[in-house]
Every structure is written in structure tokens, then in C-alpha cells.
GROMACS .gro file of C-alpha atoms in nm:
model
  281
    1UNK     CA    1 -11.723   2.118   0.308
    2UNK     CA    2 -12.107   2.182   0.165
    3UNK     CA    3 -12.176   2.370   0.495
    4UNK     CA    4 -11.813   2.591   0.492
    5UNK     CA    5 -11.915   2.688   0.119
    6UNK     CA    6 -12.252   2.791   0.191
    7UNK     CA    7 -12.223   2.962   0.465
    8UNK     CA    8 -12.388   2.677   0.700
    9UNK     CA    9 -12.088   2.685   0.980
   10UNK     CA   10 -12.016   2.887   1.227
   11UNK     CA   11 -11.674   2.779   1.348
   12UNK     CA   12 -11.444   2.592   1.179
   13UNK     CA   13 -11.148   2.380   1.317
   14UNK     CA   14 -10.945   2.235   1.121
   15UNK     CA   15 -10.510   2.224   0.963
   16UNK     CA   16 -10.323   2.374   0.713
   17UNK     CA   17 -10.396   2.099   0.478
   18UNK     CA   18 -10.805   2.258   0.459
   19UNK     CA   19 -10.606   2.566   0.303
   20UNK     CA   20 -10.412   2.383   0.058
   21UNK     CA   21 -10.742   2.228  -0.087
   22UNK     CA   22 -10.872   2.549  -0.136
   23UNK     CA   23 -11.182   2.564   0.014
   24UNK     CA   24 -11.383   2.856  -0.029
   25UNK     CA   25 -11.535   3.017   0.261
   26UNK     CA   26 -11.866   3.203   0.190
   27UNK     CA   27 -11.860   3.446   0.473
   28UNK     CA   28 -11.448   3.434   0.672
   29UNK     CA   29 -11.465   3.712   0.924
   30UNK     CA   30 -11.175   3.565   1.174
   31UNK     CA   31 -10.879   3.340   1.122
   32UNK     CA   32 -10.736   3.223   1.453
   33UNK     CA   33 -10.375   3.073   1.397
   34UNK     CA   34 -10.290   2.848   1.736
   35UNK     CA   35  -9.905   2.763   1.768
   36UNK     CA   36  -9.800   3.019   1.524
   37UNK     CA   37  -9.433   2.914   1.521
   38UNK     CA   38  -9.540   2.601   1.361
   39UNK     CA   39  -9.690   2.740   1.043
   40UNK     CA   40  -9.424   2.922   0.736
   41UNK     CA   41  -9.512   3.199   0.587
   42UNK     CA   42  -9.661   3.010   0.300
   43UNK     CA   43  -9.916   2.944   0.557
   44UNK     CA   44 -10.035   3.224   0.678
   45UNK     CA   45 -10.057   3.436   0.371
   46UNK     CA   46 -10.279   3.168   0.184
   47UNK     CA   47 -10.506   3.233   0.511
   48UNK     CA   48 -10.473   3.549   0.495
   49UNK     CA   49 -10.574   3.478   0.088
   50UNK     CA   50 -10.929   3.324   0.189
   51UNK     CA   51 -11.117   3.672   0.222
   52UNK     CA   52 -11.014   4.004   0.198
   53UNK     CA   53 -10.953   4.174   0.538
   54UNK     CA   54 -11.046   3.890   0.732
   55UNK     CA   55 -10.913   3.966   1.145
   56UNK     CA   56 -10.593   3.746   1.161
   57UNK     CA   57 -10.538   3.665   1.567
   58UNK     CA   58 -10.218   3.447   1.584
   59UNK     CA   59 -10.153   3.266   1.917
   60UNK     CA   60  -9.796   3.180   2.061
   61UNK     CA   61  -9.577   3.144   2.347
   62UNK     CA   62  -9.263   3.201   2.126
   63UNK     CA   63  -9.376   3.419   1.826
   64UNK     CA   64  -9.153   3.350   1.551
   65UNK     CA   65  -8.855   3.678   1.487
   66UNK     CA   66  -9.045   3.820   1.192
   67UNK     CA   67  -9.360   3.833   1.353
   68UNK     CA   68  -9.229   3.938   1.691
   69UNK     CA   69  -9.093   4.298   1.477
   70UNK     CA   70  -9.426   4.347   1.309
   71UNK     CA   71  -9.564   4.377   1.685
   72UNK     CA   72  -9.274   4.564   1.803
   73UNK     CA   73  -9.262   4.779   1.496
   74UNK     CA   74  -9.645   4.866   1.507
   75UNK     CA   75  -9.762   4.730   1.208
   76UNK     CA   76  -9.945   4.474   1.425
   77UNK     CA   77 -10.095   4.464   1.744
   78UNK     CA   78  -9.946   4.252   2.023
   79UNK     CA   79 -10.077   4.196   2.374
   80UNK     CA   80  -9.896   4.005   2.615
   81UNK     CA   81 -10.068   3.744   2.885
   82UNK     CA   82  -9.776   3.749   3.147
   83UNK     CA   83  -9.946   3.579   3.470
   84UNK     CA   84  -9.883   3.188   3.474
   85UNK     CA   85 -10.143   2.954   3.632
   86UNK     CA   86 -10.080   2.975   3.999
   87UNK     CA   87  -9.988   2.616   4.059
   88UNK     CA   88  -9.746   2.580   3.853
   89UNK     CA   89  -9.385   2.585   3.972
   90UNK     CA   90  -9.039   2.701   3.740
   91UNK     CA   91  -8.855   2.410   3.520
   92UNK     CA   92  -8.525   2.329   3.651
   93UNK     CA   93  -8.296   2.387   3.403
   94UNK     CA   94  -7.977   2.210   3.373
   95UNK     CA   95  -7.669   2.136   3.093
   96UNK     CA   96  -7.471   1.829   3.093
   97UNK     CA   97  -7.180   1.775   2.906
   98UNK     CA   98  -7.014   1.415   3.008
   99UNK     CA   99  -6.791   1.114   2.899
  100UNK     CA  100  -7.002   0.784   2.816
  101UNK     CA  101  -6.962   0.611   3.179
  102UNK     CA  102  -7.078   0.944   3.366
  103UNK     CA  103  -7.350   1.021   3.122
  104UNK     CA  104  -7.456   0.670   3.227
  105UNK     CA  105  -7.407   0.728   3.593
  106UNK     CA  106  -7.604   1.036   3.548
  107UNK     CA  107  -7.896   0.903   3.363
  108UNK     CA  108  -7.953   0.609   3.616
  109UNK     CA  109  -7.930   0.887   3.878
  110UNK     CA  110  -8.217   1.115   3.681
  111UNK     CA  111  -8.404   0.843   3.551
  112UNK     CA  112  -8.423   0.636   3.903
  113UNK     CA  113  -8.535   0.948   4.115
  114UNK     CA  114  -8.776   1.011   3.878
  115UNK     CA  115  -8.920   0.645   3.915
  116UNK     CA  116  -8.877   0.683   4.300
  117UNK     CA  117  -9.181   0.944   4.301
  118UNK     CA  118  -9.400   0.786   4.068
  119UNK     CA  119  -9.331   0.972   3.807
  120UNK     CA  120  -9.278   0.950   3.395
  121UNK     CA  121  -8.955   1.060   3.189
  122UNK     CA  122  -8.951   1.187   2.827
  123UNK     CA  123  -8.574   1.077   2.647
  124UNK     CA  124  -8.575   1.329   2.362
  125UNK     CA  125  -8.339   1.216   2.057
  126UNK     CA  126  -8.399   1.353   1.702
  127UNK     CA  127  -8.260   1.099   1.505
  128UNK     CA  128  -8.488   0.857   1.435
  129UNK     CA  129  -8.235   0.594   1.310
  130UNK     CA  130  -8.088   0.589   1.671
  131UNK     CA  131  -8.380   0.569   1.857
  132UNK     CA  132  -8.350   0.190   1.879
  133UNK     CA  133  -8.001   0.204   2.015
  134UNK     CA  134  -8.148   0.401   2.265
  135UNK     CA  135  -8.398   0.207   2.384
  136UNK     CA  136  -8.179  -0.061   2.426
  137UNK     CA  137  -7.938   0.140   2.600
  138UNK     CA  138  -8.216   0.217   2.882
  139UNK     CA  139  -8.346  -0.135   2.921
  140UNK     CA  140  -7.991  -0.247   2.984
  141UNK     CA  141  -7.967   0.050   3.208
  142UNK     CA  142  -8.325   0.063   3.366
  143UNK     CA  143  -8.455  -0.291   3.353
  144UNK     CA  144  -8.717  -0.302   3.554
  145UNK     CA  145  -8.848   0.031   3.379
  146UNK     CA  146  -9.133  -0.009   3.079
  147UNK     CA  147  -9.024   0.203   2.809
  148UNK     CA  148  -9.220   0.329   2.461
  149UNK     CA  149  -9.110   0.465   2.132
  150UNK     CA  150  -9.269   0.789   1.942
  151UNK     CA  151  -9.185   0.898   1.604
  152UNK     CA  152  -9.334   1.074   1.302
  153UNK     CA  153  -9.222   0.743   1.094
  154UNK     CA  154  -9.444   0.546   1.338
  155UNK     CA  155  -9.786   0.411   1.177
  156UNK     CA  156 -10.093   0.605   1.328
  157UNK     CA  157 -10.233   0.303   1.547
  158UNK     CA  158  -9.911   0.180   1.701
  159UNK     CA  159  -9.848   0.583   1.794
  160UNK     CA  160 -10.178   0.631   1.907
  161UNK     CA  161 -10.147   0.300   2.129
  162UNK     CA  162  -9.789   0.396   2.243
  163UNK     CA  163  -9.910   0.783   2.312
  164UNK     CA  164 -10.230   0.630   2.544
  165UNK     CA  165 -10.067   0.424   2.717
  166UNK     CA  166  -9.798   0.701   2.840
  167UNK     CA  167 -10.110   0.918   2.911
  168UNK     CA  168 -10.223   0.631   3.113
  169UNK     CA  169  -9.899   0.559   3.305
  170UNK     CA  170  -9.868   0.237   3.158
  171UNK     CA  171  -9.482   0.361   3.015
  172UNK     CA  172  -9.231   0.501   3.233
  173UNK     CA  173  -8.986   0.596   2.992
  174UNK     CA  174  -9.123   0.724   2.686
  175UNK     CA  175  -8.797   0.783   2.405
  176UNK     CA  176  -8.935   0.975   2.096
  177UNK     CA  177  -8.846   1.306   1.841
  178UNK     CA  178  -8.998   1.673   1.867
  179UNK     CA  179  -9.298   1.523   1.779
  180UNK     CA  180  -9.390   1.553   2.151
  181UNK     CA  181  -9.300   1.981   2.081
  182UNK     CA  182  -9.663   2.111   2.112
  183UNK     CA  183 -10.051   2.009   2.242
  184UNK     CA  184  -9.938   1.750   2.477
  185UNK     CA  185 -10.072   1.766   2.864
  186UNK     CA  186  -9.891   1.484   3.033
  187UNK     CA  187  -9.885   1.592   3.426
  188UNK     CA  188  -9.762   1.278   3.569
  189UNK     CA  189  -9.407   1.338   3.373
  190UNK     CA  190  -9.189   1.578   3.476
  191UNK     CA  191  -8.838   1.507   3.392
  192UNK     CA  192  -8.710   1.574   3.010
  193UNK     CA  193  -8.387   1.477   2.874
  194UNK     CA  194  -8.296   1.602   2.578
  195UNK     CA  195  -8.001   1.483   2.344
  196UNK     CA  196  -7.762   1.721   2.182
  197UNK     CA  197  -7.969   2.012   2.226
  198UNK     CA  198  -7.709   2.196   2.037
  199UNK     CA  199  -7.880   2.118   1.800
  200UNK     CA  200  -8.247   2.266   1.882
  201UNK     CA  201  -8.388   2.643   1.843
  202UNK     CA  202  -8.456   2.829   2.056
  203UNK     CA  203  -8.813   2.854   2.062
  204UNK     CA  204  -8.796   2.483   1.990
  205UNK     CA  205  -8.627   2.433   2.357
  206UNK     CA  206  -8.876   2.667   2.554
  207UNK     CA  207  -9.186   2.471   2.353
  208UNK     CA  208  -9.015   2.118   2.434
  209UNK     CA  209  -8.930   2.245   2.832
  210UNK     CA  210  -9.316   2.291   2.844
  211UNK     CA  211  -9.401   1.900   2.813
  212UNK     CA  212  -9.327   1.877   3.173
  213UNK     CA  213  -9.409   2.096   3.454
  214UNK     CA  214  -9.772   2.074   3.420
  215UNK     CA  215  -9.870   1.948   3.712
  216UNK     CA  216  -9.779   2.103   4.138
  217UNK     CA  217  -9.507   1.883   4.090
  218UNK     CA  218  -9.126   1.984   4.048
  219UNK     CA  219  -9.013   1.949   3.695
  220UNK     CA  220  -8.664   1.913   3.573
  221UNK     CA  221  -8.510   1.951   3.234
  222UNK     CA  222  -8.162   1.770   3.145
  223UNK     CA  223  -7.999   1.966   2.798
  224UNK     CA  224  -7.705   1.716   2.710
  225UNK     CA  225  -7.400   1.858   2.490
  226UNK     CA  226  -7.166   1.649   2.305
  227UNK     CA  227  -6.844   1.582   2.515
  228UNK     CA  228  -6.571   1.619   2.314
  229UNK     CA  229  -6.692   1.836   2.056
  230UNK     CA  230  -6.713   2.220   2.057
  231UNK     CA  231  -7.052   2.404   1.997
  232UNK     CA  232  -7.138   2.703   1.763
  233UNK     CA  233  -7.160   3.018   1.891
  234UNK     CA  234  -7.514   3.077   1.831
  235UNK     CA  235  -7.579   2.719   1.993
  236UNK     CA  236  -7.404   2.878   2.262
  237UNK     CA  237  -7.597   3.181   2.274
  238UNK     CA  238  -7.923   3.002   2.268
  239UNK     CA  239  -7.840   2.739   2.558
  240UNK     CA  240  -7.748   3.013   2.769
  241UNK     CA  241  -8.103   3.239   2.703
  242UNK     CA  242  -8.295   2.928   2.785
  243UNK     CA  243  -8.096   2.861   3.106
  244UNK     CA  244  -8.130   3.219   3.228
  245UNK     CA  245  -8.510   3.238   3.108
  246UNK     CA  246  -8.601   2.931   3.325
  247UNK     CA  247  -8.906   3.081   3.543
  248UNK     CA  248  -9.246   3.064   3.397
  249UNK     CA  249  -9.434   3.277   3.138
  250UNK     CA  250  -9.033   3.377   3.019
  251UNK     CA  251  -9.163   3.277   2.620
  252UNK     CA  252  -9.201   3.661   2.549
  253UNK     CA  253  -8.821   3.705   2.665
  254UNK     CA  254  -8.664   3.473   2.479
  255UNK     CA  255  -8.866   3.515   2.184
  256UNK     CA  256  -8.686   3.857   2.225
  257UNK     CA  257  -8.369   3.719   2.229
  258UNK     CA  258  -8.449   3.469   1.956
  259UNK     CA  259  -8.481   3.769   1.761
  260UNK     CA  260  -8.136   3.959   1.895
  261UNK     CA  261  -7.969   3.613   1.764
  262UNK     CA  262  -8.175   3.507   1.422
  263UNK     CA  263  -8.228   3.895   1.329
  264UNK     CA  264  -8.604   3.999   1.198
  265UNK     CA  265  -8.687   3.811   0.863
  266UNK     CA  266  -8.784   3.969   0.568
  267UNK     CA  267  -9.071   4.198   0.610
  268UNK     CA  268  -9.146   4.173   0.206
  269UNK     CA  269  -9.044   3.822   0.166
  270UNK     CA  270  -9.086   3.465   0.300
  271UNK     CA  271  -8.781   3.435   0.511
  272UNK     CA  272  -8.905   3.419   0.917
  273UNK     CA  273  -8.553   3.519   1.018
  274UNK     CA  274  -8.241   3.652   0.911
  275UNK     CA  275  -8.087   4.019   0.943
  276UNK     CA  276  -8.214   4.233   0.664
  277UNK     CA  277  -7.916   4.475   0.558
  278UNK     CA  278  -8.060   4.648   0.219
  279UNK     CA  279  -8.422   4.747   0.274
  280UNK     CA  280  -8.556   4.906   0.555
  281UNK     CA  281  -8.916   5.046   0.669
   0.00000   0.00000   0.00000
């Protein structure tokens, strides 16, 4: 912190959580913002706060509605990177809306060809409280399968541990939250399942999709719907945009439609999205 006030560092990496102890920067020329649909708005005016007319360069494959207009609207520059690494083949995207002893059936199926290639599954389900039930659930389905746990609610070492030794294809099944949304690089698993992604944004879906599919090898992503329940229609409208937008560098696109569905934010206020009726440019 001595060397940020004085001047001492060049570069400085570091979270949110440096901003909220306000540290005072002697000389802030460039703010770089990575996985900008992470941070509110909160966020990025208190960095925007540190030094008057500081360069702002915000970095994401799914830029948040209200962000998105200010590019489209030209009161910020945008440019687009469109080409995707050349190895790298589309995400099959699928939906799968069953009764209990086919979603069974169909997990075995997944799960097993998966297994057959060497590979490593992520089981996606949000609520922490269930993830136990889970696990058991896939033991008694997959025994012969090692399977992990990842959570926020997790203490540090035992996520760490559980988090290496999936890196190090130690786990074959690895059940955990969104906490797996952004920064990892696992290219040994490429199948994601992900429960009642109903329930999931939009950019939240493309970021998860992009755990897997890192590698030459065929990805595939399972999005599982409640049976016997109906889904919103804006759920609706956001499963279909990420099953149509299933070839790579398609973050741009949706983001697009992401804005069509959640309308632009408020340009004067905090809100990232929502359509803005009384005030206009």
C-alpha cells in the first residue's frame, strides 16, 4: 500500500475490496475492469472516483445491458474481438425436461460416456442446501465414479484441496454452485449439467457454457427444466437465445439479446437493466 500511495508501482492487480479501503493512488492513469458483468455499478463508479479522467477499459464476453447501450449509443467506445482460438470447437447445446426415472436414465447415459473418454463432468446446482442430496444421488447412481463438492460456504483449504484435485483429474464428477462462472481453465472436462437453468441469466448461462470446451475436445452442455412445472416467459426467451447462439465467440449476440429482454438500465442511475420509460438521451 506504501508503494501504491507514493507512486512506487507500476501495475497494480488487485479486487474490488482495494477500492472499498480507499486507497489513494498517487498517479492512476488506467483502470482495467476484467469480467465486467461481475462488478455493480457501485463498483465501477468508485473506480472511476480514484482520479479524475483516469482511461476506464472494461473487459467482457457478455457486457452487462447498460453498458452494452453506452457502446451502442456512442457515449463509449466498443470494439469487438470476433475470431475464436482456432482449436476450439462449438458447445453442444441441449434442454432436458424429464420425469425422475428418465432424468436418471439420462444422467447415467451423459455421465457414463463422459467417463468412457476420460473425461471430467461439472453437476451445476445452486442450492447449496441440496448439494448433499445430490451427491448422494450420483454415488448411488455412478459408484465407481469419485465425486467432489464446491461451494462459496466451503472453508478456503477444503475448496482449494477439492478445486486441485479436479484440476488434477483426481475427481470425476465435480457437483458445485456458479462459483465455477468465471477464471476457471479445466480442459480435461467437457460435459456441464446444469439444474433448473430456468433459473439462470442469460449472460450467466453463456459464462457457465464456457467452463467446458476448452480443450480440441467435443463439449456438451445439458440445461435441465423442471418437469411438471411451467417456465416464465422471459426464462423462456433466454433458454431459447442461448440454444440458438451455441457456436463460438456468440457473447456479443446474446449480450444483444440480453438487452432486447432486460431493456437498457438507467443511464443516470444504478440500475444495470430495466426499460427506462420517462427520461431519455
Amino acid at each position: 500500500l506504501t508503494k501504491i500511495k507514493s507512486g512506487q508501482l507500476d501495475i497494480c492487480i488487485g479486487t474490488h475490496r482495494l477500492v472499498q479501503k480507499d486507497v489513494v493512488f498517487n498517479n492512476l492513469g488506467l483502470v482495467i475492469i476484467d469480467e465486467e458483468q461481475r462488478f455493480g455499478v457501485t463498483h465501477k463508479e468508485k473506480l472511476k472516483q480514484l482520479k479524475n479522467n483516469v482511461h476506464v477499459l472494461t473487459l467482457t464476453a457478455t457486457p452487462i445491458p447498460r453498458t452494452l447501450h453506452f457502446a451502442l449509443s456512442g457515449i463509449r467506445d466498443i470494439s469487438k474481438l470476433r475470431t475464436p482460438p482456432e482449436h476450439l470447437k462449438p458447445i453442444k447445446t441441449y434442454f432436458i425436461k424429464s420425469q425422475q426415472n428418465a432424468s436418471e436414465n439420462f444422467l447415467k447415459e451423459v455421465i457414463y460416456r463422459e467417463l468412457d473418454r476420460q473425461g471430467q463432468i461439472f453437476i451445476l446446482h445452486n442450492q447449496i442446501p441440496e448439494i448433499p442430496i445430490i451427491f448422494k444421488q450420483i454415488q448411488k447412481l455412478i459408484p465407481e465414479a469419485i465425486v467432489g463438492i464446491a461451494h462459496g460456504q466451503m472453508e478456503k483449504d477444503n475448496l482449494s484441496k477439492t478445486m486441485k484435485a479436479f484440476s488434477n483429474k483426481l475427481i470425476d464428477i465435480l457437483i458445485c454452485t456458479t462459483i465455477i462462472e468465471s477464471g476457471l481453465d479445466i480442459p480435461n472436462a467437457n460435459t456441464l449439467i446444469v439444474d433448473r437453468a430456468d433459473r439462470f441469466g442469460l449472460s450467466q448461462l453463456y459464462q457457465l457454457r464456457g467452463r467446458v470446451g476448452r480443450s480440441e475436445v467435443k463439449a456438451y452442455c445439458y440445461l435441465l427444466l423442471p418437469p411438471n412445472q411451467r417456465i416464465s416467459p422471459k426464462a423462456e426467451q433466454r433458454l431459447r437465445a442461448i440454444l440458438e447462439a451455441s457456436e463460438l465467440g456468440s457473447g456479443f449476440r446474446l449480450a444483444m439479446r440480453d438487452l432486447e429482454i432486460r431493456g437498457a438500465g438507467n443511464i443516470l442511475g444504478a440500475e444495470q437493466s430495466g426499460h427506462i420509460s420517462a427520461v431519455g438521451f
